[in-house]
Short mmCIF file of C-alpha atoms in Angstrom, two decimals:
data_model
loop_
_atom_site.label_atom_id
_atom_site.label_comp_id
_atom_site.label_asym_id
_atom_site.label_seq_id
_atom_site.Cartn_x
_atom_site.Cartn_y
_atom_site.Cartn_z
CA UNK A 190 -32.68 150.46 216.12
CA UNK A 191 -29.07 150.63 217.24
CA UNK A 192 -27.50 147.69 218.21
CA UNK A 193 -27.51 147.18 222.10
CA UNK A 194 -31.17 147.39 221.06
CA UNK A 195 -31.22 144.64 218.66
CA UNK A 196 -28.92 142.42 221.45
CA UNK A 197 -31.70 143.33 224.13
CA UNK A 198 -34.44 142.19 222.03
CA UNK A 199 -32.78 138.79 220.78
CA UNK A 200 -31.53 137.80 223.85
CA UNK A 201 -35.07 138.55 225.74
CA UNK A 202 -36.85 136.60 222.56
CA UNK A 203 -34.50 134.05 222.82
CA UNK A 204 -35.08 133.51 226.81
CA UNK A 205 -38.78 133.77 226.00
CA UNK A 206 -38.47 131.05 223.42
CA UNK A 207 -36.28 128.57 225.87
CA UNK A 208 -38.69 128.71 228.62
CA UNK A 209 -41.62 128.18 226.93
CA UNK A 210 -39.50 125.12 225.03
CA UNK A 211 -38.90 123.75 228.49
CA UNK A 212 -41.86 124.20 230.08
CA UNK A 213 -43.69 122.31 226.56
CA UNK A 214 -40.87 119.34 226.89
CA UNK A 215 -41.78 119.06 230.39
CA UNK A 216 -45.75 117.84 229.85
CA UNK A 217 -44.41 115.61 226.22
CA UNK A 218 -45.05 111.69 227.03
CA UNK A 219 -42.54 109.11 228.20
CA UNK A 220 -39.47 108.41 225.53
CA UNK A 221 -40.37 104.70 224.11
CA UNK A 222 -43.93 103.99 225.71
CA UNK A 223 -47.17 103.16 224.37
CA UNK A 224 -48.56 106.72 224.73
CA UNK A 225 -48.55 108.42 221.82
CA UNK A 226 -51.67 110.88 222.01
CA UNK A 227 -50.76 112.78 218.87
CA UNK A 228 -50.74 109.62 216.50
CA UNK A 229 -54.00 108.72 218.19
CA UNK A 230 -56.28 111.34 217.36
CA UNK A 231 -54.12 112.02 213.85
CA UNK A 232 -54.01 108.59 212.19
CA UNK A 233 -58.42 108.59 213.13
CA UNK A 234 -59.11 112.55 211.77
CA UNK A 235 -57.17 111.39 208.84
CA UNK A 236 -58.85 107.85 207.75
CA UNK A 237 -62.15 109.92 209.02
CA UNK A 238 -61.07 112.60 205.88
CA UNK A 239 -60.27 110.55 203.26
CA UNK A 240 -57.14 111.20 203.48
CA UNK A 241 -54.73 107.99 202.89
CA UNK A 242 -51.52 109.45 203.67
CA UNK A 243 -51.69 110.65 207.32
CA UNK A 244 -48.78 113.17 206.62
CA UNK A 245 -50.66 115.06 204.17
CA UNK A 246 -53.73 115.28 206.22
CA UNK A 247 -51.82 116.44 209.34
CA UNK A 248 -50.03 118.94 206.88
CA UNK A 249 -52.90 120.31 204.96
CA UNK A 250 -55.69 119.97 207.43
CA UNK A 251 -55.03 119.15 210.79
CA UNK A 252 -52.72 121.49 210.64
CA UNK A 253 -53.04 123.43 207.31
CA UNK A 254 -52.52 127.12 209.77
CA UNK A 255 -49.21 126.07 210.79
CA UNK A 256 -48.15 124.80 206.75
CA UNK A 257 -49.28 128.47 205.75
CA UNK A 258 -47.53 129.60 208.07
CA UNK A 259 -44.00 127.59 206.58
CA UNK A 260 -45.46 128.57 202.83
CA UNK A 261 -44.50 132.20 204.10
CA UNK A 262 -41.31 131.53 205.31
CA UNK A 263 -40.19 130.07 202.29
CA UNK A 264 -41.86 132.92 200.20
CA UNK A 265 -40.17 135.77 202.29
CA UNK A 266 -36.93 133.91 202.53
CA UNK A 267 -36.18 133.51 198.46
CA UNK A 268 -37.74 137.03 198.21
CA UNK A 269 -35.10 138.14 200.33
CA UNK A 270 -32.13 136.22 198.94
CA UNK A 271 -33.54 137.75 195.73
CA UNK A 272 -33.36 141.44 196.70
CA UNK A 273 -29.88 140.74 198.28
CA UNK A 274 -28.31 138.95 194.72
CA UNK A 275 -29.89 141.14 192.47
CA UNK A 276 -27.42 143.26 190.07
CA UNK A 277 -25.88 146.70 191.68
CA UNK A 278 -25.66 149.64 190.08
CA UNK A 279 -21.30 149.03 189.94
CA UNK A 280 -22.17 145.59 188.03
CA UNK A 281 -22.74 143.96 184.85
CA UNK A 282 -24.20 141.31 183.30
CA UNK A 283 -21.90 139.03 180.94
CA UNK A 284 -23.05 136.14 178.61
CA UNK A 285 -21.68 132.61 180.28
CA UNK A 286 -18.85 130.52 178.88
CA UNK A 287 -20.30 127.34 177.55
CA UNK A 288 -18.47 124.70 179.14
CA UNK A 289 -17.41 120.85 177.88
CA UNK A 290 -19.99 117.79 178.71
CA UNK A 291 -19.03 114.26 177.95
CA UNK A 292 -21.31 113.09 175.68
CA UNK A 293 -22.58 110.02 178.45
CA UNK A 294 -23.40 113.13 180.72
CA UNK A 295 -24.99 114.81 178.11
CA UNK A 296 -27.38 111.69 177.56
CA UNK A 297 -28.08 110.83 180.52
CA UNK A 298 -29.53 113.80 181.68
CA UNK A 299 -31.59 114.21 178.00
CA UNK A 300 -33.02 110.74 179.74
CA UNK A 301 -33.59 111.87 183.37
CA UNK A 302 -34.70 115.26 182.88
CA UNK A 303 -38.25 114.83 181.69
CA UNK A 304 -38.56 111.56 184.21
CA UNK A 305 -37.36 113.45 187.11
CA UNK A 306 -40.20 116.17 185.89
CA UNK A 307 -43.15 113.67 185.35
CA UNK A 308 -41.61 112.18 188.63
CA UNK A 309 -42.37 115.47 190.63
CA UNK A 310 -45.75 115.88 188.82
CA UNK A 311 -46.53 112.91 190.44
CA UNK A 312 -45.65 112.86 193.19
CA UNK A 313 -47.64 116.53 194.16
CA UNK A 314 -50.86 114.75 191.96
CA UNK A 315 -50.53 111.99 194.39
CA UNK A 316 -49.84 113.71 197.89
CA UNK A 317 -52.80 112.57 199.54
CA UNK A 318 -52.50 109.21 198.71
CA UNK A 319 -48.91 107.56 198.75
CA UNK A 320 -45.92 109.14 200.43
CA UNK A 321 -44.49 112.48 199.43
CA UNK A 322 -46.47 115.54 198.26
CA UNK A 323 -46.03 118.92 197.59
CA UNK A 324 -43.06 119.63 199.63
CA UNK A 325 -41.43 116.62 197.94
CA UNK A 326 -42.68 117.14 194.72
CA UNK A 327 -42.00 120.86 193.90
CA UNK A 328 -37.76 119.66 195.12
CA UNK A 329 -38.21 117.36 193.01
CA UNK A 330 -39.64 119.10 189.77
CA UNK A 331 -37.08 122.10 191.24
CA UNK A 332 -33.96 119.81 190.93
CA UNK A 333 -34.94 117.89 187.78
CA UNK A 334 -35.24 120.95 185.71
CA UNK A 335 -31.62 122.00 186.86
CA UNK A 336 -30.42 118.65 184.82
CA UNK A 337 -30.29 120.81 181.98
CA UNK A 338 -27.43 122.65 183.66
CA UNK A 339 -25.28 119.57 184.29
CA UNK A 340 -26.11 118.06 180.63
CA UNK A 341 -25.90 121.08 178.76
CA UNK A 342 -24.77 124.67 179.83
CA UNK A 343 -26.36 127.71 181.73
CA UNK A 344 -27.72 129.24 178.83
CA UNK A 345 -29.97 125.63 178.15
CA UNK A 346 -30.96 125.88 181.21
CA UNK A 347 -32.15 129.43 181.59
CA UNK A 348 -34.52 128.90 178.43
CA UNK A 349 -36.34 126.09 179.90
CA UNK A 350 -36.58 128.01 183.29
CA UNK A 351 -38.50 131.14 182.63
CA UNK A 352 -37.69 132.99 185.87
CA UNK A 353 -40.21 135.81 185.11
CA UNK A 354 -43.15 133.19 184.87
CA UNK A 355 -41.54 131.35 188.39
CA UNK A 356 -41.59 134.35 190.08
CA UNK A 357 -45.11 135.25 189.08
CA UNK A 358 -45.90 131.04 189.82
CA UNK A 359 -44.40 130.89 193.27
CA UNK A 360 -46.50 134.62 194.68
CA UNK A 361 -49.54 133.25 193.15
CA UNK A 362 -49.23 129.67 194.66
CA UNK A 363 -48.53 131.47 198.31
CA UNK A 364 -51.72 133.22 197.49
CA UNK A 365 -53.90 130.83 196.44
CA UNK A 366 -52.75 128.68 199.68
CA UNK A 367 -54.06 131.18 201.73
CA UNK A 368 -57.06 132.28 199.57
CA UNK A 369 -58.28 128.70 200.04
CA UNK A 370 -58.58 129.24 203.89
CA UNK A 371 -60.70 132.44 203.19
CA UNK A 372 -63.56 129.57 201.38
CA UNK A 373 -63.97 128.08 204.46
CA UNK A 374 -65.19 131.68 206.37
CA UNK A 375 -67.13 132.21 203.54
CA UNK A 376 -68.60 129.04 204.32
CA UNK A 377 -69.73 130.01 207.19
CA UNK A 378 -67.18 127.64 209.03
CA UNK A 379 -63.42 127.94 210.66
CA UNK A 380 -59.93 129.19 208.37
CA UNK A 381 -58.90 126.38 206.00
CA UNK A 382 -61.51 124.38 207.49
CA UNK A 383 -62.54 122.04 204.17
CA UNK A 384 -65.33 123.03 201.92
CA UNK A 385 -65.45 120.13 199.57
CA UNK A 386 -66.54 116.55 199.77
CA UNK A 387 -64.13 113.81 201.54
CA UNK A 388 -64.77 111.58 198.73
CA UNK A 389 -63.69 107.91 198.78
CA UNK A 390 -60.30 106.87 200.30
CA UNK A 391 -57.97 105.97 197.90
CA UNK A 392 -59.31 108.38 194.85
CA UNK A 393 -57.46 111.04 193.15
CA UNK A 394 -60.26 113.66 194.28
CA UNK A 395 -60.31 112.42 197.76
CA UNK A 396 -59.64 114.46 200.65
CA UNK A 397 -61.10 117.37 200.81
CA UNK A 398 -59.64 120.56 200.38
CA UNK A 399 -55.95 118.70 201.23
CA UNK A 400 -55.28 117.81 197.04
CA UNK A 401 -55.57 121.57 196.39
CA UNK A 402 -53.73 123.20 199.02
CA UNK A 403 -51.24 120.37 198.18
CA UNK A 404 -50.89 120.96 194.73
CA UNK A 405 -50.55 124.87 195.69
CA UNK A 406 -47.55 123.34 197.85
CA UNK A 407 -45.93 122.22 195.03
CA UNK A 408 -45.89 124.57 193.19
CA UNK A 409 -45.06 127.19 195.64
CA UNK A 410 -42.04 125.06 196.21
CA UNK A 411 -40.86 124.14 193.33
CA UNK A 412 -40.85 127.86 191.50
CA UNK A 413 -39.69 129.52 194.88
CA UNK A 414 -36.25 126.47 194.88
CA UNK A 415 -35.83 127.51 190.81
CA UNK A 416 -36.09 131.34 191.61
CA UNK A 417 -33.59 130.81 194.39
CA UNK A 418 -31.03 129.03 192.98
CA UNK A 419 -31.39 131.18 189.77
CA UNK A 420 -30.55 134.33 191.54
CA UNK A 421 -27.58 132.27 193.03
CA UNK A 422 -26.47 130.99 189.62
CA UNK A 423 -26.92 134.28 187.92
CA UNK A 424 -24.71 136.36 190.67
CA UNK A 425 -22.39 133.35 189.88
CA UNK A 426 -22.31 133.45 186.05
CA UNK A 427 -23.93 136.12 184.72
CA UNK A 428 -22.57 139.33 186.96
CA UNK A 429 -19.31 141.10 186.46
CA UNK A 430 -18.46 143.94 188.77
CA UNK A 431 -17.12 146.93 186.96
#
């Protein structure tokens, strides 16, 4: 595709995109009234679900189609930014230079790192229930782990970040998202429509199928955020041209 074609086709998908924008902003309701059919039928489907965080249940099944949908995004995007960082054939990879951590840094993050890690675990075990969940979580457990960086040096942190076992984490996470939709045709029922019982409100098993695509979330998240910024860190450190 040359690229007056390319132009064409943007600027048509673009126009496309704008009008049906404006025509959708047209029928939303009244800025600052008391009509607010969306958090009328969502807040209800949720408390109906077990579900105590509304979020969650909106994300994971209300509208689990549309989260697949962002899971993919995010799984094409860092595969991408992967492929474009990767080592040419004119580089080479060089061993990093250590560099100098005050000794307070250095403690502190020996401190934080495994709290900002049981922090994340958390906060994905608990999605359903308090605020947060697996999109939160898996930044969380993403951006702990990269402590070791800022308390130590690259090479600390690329042992306690096996990127062979993240890569293989975040496909398999993406897949198991979408594999749990396929239970509910083979229940004889909708895509992602739940399979397993609501349990009671406020229980860690609660919810449905909406714990387990959750927990897929975050770690879909979380290994796709260490992948990414280990390709960036790696063209960064590790890669010499010439």
């Amino acid at each position: 595709m040359n690229r007056t074609a390319r132009t064409t086709l943007f600027w048509c998908a673009a126009l496309a995109i704008a009008l049906c924008y404006g025509i959708s902003c047209g029928h939303l309701p009244g800025f600052g009234g008391s009509f607010h059919p969306y958090a009328d039928r969502a807040v209800p489907a949720a408390l109906a679900h077990r579900t105590a965080n509304a979020v969650a249940s909106v994300n994971f099944d209300q509208r689990g189609f549309d989260t697949l949908g962002e899971e993919f995004i995010l799984f094409t995007a860092v595969l991408g930014a992967a492929m474009v960082l990767r080592r040419a054939r004119d580089e080479h990879t060089v061993s990093p230079r250590p560099g100098r951590v005050l000794p307070t840094v250095r403690l502190a993050g020996t401190v934080l790192l495994p709290v900002a890690l049981v922090t994340g675990v958390y906060v994905i075990a608990h999605g359903q229930l308090t605020p947060g969940g697996g999109f939160q979580g898996g930044v969380a457990l993403a951006t702990g782990l990269h402590v070791a960086y800022l308390a130590a040096d690259y090479r600390v942190l690329r042992n306690v970040r096996p990127r062979t076992v993240l890569d293989l984490a975040d496909a398999m996470a993406a897949g198991a998202f979408a594999a749990l939709g396929l239970a509910g045709l083979a229940w004889g029922s909708a895509y992602l429509e739940n399979v397993l019982p609501w349990g009671v409100q406020g229980q860690i098993v609660s919810g449905g199928t909406v714990p387990l695509l959750n927990a897929a979330v975050g770690v879909e998240v979380g290994s796709a955020l260490v992948v990414l910024l280990a390709a960036f860190l790696d063209q960064a450190l590790e890669i010499e041209t010439g």
